Amino acid sequence: MKLKSLLLGLLCISSALQAIELRGELTQGSLLRGELMPGSAVWLNDEPVKVLPDGKFVVGFGRDAKLTQALRWQTPEGEVQTREITLTAREYPTQRIEGVPQAMVTPPKSVLERIKDDNWRVAKARKTSSERTDFAVDFIWPAEGPITGVYGSQRVFNGVPKRPHYGVDVGAPTGTQVIAPAGGKVTLAHPDLYYSGGTIIIDHGLGVNSTFLHLSKLTVKPGDLVEQGQKIGEIGATGRATGPHLDWRINWFSERLDPALLVPPRQ
């Protein structure tokens, strides 16, 4: 689905009691960045959402999120309001990829423990919920190159259907620099995970994080603080990849979001 066909969402809900602002696209796969009066509380579908002392918060909706969502907030004075958010549905293409090593399509039993450990590392890094506010900036593309894979597409490797693709792929030669799309703290930097090869995760605050896959070189380490535009690594073809590219992903905790919704459309 082309980015320009998505509905731009800038939702402002006002009342005499409280105003709430949400910035983002009202569609599946979107990250909405919000702000309320300091001291307010927020719930999404009755689940509490962390709010920073200055009133900033975020909510995210996955690939197949329900189109009707309920947002509730409470003012510092104790007044409660609820509003319904309606998301637009998206259609996702099927992407067929041939030439993937069979061990990457159906991994042998000998590597299952390694994959389990890799998944644990990634899940731990994505659980971070710091009070950083890097998520609030306008994101930039982390690499230059053509888009070779899109969020939400159904992946078929060597004729075998697999899970949907949850990132945006940027094709470029090995060694092409990768920069931070927003500032943050590095929570994972591993040179060789089984599926994703060289992998970096950056915490942008409130559970929002970027993941960068298939890197040939990492130039940061866990605990490093990075600024927007700073080099963090280089594109490669490590892990499950048939050629050099960057797979960039955005998460809000366990919700897998579309990075392309946070950056300007490619010309």
Tab-separated table of C-alpha atoms in Angstrom:
chain	number	residue	atom	x	y	z
A	1	MET	CA	0.000	0.000	0.000
A	2	LYS	CA	1.531	3.288	-1.053
A	3	LEU	CA	2.242	5.730	1.735
A	4	LYS	CA	0.498	8.569	-0.062
A	5	SER	CA	-2.721	6.549	-0.100
A	6	LEU	CA	-2.831	6.361	3.676
A	7	LEU	CA	-4.953	8.860	5.509
A	8	LEU	CA	-2.924	11.447	7.345
A	9	GLY	CA	-4.102	11.652	10.914
A	10	LEU	CA	-3.699	14.617	13.173
A	11	LEU	CA	-6.340	14.111	15.820
A	12	CYS	CA	-7.188	16.903	18.183
A	13	ILE	CA	-9.936	16.230	20.682
A	14	SER	CA	-10.887	19.196	22.785
A	15	SER	CA	-13.327	19.931	25.557
A	16	ALA	CA	-13.714	22.386	28.333
A	17	LEU	CA	-12.165	19.873	30.680
A	18	GLN	CA	-9.128	18.650	28.773
A	19	ALA	CA	-7.466	18.637	25.365
A	20	ILE	CA	-5.630	15.638	23.945
A	21	GLU	CA	-3.458	15.659	20.831
A	22	LEU	CA	-2.358	12.632	18.822
A	23	ARG	CA	0.151	12.932	16.000
A	24	GLY	CA	0.401	10.175	13.432
A	25	GLU	CA	-1.547	8.273	10.797
A	26	LEU	CA	-4.813	6.657	11.803
A	27	THR	CA	-4.166	3.283	10.216
A	28	GLN	CA	-2.952	-0.216	11.029
A	29	GLY	CA	0.793	-0.311	11.740
A	30	SER	CA	0.890	3.236	13.045
A	31	LEU	CA	2.589	4.868	16.020
A	32	LEU	CA	0.601	7.736	17.527
A	33	ARG	CA	2.458	10.253	19.660
A	34	GLY	CA	0.283	12.083	22.127
A	35	GLU	CA	0.314	14.839	24.676
A	36	LEU	CA	-1.930	15.746	27.576
A	37	MET	CA	-1.847	18.076	30.518
A	38	PRO	CA	0.924	16.995	32.934
A	39	GLY	CA	-0.440	14.745	35.641
A	40	SER	CA	-2.988	13.045	33.365
A	41	ALA	CA	-3.451	9.280	33.020
A	42	VAL	CA	-4.178	7.318	29.812
A	43	TRP	CA	-5.648	3.903	28.951
A	44	LEU	CA	-5.851	2.197	25.564
A	45	ASN	CA	-8.655	-0.362	25.474
A	46	ASP	CA	-8.583	-0.348	29.308
A	47	GLU	CA	-4.840	-1.077	29.415
A	48	PRO	CA	-2.793	1.619	31.205
A	49	VAL	CA	-0.365	3.624	29.054
A	50	LYS	CA	2.722	5.204	30.573
A	51	VAL	CA	2.638	9.008	30.542
A	52	LEU	CA	5.740	11.128	31.092
A	53	PRO	CA	5.714	13.928	33.684
A	54	ASP	CA	5.343	16.493	30.878
A	55	GLY	CA	2.228	14.723	29.529
A	56	LYS	CA	3.797	12.966	26.519
A	57	PHE	CA	2.790	9.375	25.691
A	58	VAL	CA	2.653	6.963	22.752
A	59	VAL	CA	0.344	4.193	21.559
A	60	GLY	CA	0.870	1.793	18.663
A	61	PHE	CA	-1.288	-0.455	16.491
A	62	GLY	CA	-0.004	-3.631	14.855
A	63	ARG	CA	-0.356	-4.975	11.330
A	64	ASP	CA	-3.795	-6.486	11.905
A	65	ALA	CA	-5.040	-4.220	14.690
A	66	LYS	CA	-8.785	-3.878	15.182
A	67	LEU	CA	-10.108	-0.828	13.378
A	68	THR	CA	-11.933	0.519	16.423
A	69	GLN	CA	-9.850	1.490	19.453
A	70	ALA	CA	-10.909	3.117	22.724
A	71	LEU	CA	-8.723	5.793	24.281
A	72	ARG	CA	-9.533	6.952	27.791
A	73	TRP	CA	-7.822	9.643	29.823
A	74	GLN	CA	-8.185	11.200	33.238
A	75	THR	CA	-7.372	14.809	34.012
A	76	PRO	CA	-5.327	15.826	37.063
A	77	GLU	CA	-8.664	16.915	38.579
A	78	GLY	CA	-10.035	13.384	38.210
A	79	GLU	CA	-12.370	13.977	35.252
A	80	VAL	CA	-12.503	10.998	32.858
A	81	GLN	CA	-13.130	11.154	29.108
A	82	THR	CA	-13.256	8.470	26.424
A	83	ARG	CA	-12.972	8.787	22.672
A	84	GLU	CA	-13.163	6.187	19.905
A	85	ILE	CA	-10.320	6.037	17.393
A	86	THR	CA	-11.120	4.594	13.972
A	87	LEU	CA	-8.200	3.154	12.000
A	88	THR	CA	-8.134	2.547	8.266
A	89	ALA	CA	-7.578	-1.022	7.081
A	90	ARG	CA	-4.554	-1.872	4.937
A	91	GLU	CA	-3.943	-4.452	2.253
A	92	TYR	CA	-0.558	-6.174	2.198
A	93	PRO	CA	1.236	-7.656	-0.812
A	94	THR	CA	2.830	-11.105	-1.052
A	95	GLN	CA	6.612	-11.121	-1.523
A	96	ARG	CA	8.201	-14.259	-2.948
A	97	ILE	CA	11.922	-14.724	-2.271
A	98	GLU	CA	13.950	-17.497	-3.856
A	99	GLY	CA	17.518	-18.596	-3.228
A	100	VAL	CA	17.353	-18.531	0.570
A	101	PRO	CA	19.615	-21.214	2.123
A	102	GLN	CA	17.402	-24.098	3.207
A	103	ALA	CA	18.836	-23.992	6.744
A	104	MET	CA	17.373	-20.488	7.063
A	105	VAL	CA	13.941	-21.554	5.795
A	106	THR	CA	13.705	-24.664	7.994
A	107	PRO	CA	16.506	-24.499	10.569
A	108	PRO	CA	18.078	-27.765	11.714
A	109	LYS	CA	17.488	-28.930	15.270
A	110	SER	CA	21.119	-28.200	16.099
A	111	VAL	CA	20.481	-24.426	15.980
A	112	LEU	CA	17.098	-24.288	17.728
A	113	GLU	CA	18.686	-23.513	21.094
A	114	ARG	CA	20.676	-20.704	19.494
A	115	ILE	CA	17.517	-19.254	17.922
A	116	LYS	CA	15.740	-19.450	21.273
A	117	ASP	CA	18.598	-17.549	22.919
A	118	ASP	CA	18.563	-14.938	20.122
A	119	ASN	CA	14.828	-14.405	20.593
A	120	TRP	CA	15.331	-13.949	24.326
A	121	ARG	CA	17.999	-11.287	23.739
A	122	VAL	CA	15.774	-9.356	21.346
A	123	ALA	CA	12.673	-9.614	23.559
A	124	LYS	CA	14.641	-8.377	26.567
A	125	ALA	CA	15.927	-5.353	24.635
A	126	ARG	CA	12.435	-4.491	23.417
A	127	LYS	CA	10.937	-4.561	26.919
A	128	THR	CA	12.819	-1.385	27.799
A	129	SER	CA	10.495	1.429	28.864
A	130	SER	CA	12.716	4.387	29.607
A	131	GLU	CA	11.563	7.980	29.970
A	132	ARG	CA	13.561	9.138	26.955
A	133	THR	CA	11.681	11.465	24.593
A	134	ASP	CA	13.562	10.713	21.358
A	135	PHE	CA	10.361	9.182	19.941
A	136	ALA	CA	8.824	12.670	19.728
A	137	VAL	CA	11.110	13.945	16.928
A	138	ASP	CA	10.528	13.656	13.188
A	139	PHE	CA	12.361	10.442	12.200
A	140	ILE	CA	14.767	10.300	9.243
A	141	TRP	CA	15.642	7.392	6.942
A	142	PRO	CA	18.516	5.322	8.379
A	143	ALA	CA	20.044	4.517	4.976
A	144	GLU	CA	20.042	5.608	1.359
A	145	GLY	CA	18.848	3.225	-1.326
A	146	PRO	CA	15.737	1.854	-3.037
A	147	ILE	CA	12.931	0.259	-1.032
A	148	THR	CA	13.092	-3.490	-1.714
A	149	GLY	CA	10.649	-4.764	0.917
A	150	VAL	CA	7.669	-3.252	2.703
A	151	TYR	CA	5.981	-3.663	6.055
A	152	GLY	CA	3.219	-6.215	6.387
A	153	SER	CA	3.959	-8.191	3.224
A	154	GLN	CA	3.450	-11.939	3.365
A	155	ARG	CA	6.861	-13.571	2.924
A	156	VAL	CA	7.245	-16.782	0.916
A	157	PHE	CA	10.777	-18.215	1.077
A	158	ASN	CA	11.652	-20.814	-1.574
A	159	GLY	CA	7.927	-21.445	-1.977
A	160	VAL	CA	7.321	-21.879	1.770
A	161	PRO	CA	4.937	-19.313	3.379
A	162	LYS	CA	6.447	-17.680	6.449
A	163	ARG	CA	5.484	-14.917	8.864
A	164	PRO	CA	4.745	-11.455	7.449
A	165	HIS	CA	7.608	-9.030	7.026
A	166	TYR	CA	7.559	-6.441	9.798
A	167	GLY	CA	10.141	-3.996	8.513
A	168	VAL	CA	11.139	-1.806	5.606
A	169	ASP	CA	14.033	-3.073	3.463
A	170	VAL	CA	16.502	-0.620	1.951
A	171	GLY	CA	18.740	-2.115	-0.718
A	172	ALA	CA	22.329	-0.839	-0.900
A	173	PRO	CA	25.863	-2.231	-1.281
A	174	THR	CA	27.657	-3.835	1.643
A	175	GLY	CA	29.442	-1.124	3.606
A	176	THR	CA	26.804	1.566	3.053
A	177	GLN	CA	26.461	3.515	6.286
A	178	VAL	CA	23.441	3.140	8.563
A	179	ILE	CA	22.517	6.102	10.760
A	180	ALA	CA	20.197	6.506	13.736
A	181	PRO	CA	16.723	7.641	12.549
A	182	ALA	CA	16.226	9.220	15.970
A	183	GLY	CA	18.342	9.534	19.087
A	184	GLY	CA	18.336	6.959	21.848
A	185	LYS	CA	20.221	4.362	23.832
A	186	VAL	CA	21.625	1.155	22.350
A	187	THR	CA	20.056	-1.823	24.135
A	188	LEU	CA	21.373	-4.559	21.835
A	189	ALA	CA	24.361	-4.758	19.500
A	190	HIS	CA	25.133	-8.303	18.355
A	191	PRO	CA	27.301	-9.214	15.352
A	192	ASP	CA	25.668	-12.537	14.476
A	193	LEU	CA	22.120	-13.522	15.373
A	194	TYR	CA	20.946	-16.566	13.432
A	195	TYR	CA	18.188	-14.970	11.362
A	196	SER	CA	19.084	-11.275	11.464
A	197	GLY	CA	22.908	-11.416	11.477
A	198	GLY	CA	24.451	-8.178	12.709
A	199	THR	CA	21.691	-6.586	14.766
A	200	ILE	CA	21.260	-3.314	16.678
A	201	ILE	CA	18.322	-2.145	18.788
A	202	ILE	CA	17.955	1.482	19.912
A	203	ASP	CA	15.561	2.584	22.650
A	204	HIS	CA	13.766	5.840	21.756
A	205	GLY	CA	11.700	5.952	24.965
A	206	LEU	CA	8.344	4.680	26.292
A	207	GLY	CA	8.759	1.278	24.645
A	208	VAL	CA	9.477	2.676	21.163
A	209	ASN	CA	12.567	1.112	19.632
A	210	SER	CA	14.272	0.695	16.271
A	211	THR	CA	15.869	-2.562	15.130
A	212	PHE	CA	18.454	-2.794	12.344
A	213	LEU	CA	19.108	-6.199	10.761
A	214	HIS	CA	21.678	-7.890	8.463
A	215	LEU	CA	24.496	-5.446	9.276
A	216	SER	CA	28.027	-6.211	8.125
A	217	LYS	CA	29.577	-3.914	10.730
A	218	LEU	CA	28.466	-2.426	14.060
A	219	THR	CA	29.976	0.862	15.233
A	220	VAL	CA	28.117	1.108	18.554
A	221	LYS	CA	27.843	-1.105	21.621
A	222	PRO	CA	25.169	-1.701	24.290
A	223	GLY	CA	24.779	1.291	26.580
A	224	ASP	CA	25.940	3.845	24.001
A	225	LEU	CA	23.880	7.014	23.623
A	226	VAL	CA	23.416	8.007	19.987
A	227	GLU	CA	22.135	11.142	18.325
A	228	GLN	CA	19.874	11.360	15.305
A	229	GLY	CA	21.981	11.028	12.157
A	230	GLN	CA	24.928	9.369	13.907
A	231	LYS	CA	26.483	6.368	12.163
A	232	ILE	CA	25.686	3.102	13.978
A	233	GLY	CA	26.783	0.474	11.458
A	234	GLU	CA	27.022	-0.639	7.846
A	235	ILE	CA	24.674	-2.523	5.546
A	236	GLY	CA	25.419	-6.193	4.883
A	237	ALA	CA	23.894	-9.536	3.950
A	238	THR	CA	24.310	-11.382	7.243
A	239	GLY	CA	21.741	-13.785	8.685
A	240	ARG	CA	18.796	-14.761	6.472
A	241	ALA	CA	19.453	-12.527	3.474
A	242	THR	CA	19.903	-13.145	-0.239
A	243	GLY	CA	21.734	-9.867	-0.814
A	244	PRO	CA	22.944	-6.747	0.999
A	245	HIS	CA	20.204	-4.594	2.459
A	246	LEU	CA	19.010	-2.983	5.674
A	247	ASP	CA	15.875	-4.304	7.347
A	248	TRP	CA	14.650	-1.478	9.636
A	249	ARG	CA	11.912	-2.196	12.144
A	250	ILE	CA	9.938	-0.173	14.692
A	251	ASN	CA	8.320	-1.637	17.797
A	252	TRP	CA	6.130	-0.291	20.552
A	253	PHE	CA	6.941	-3.032	23.069
A	254	SER	CA	5.650	-6.202	21.322
A	255	GLU	CA	3.582	-4.321	18.731
A	256	ARG	CA	5.341	-4.361	15.350
A	257	LEU	CA	4.811	-1.050	13.544
A	258	ASP	CA	5.503	0.383	10.099
A	259	PRO	CA	8.676	2.526	10.030
A	260	ALA	CA	7.625	4.103	6.716
A	261	LEU	CA	4.821	5.929	8.523
A	262	LEU	CA	7.384	7.877	10.579
A	263	VAL	CA	9.572	9.217	7.764
A	264	PRO	CA	9.049	11.309	4.611
A	265	PRO	CA	7.992	9.275	1.566
A	266	ARG	CA	10.776	8.336	-0.839
A	267	GLN	CA	10.658	10.205	-4.162
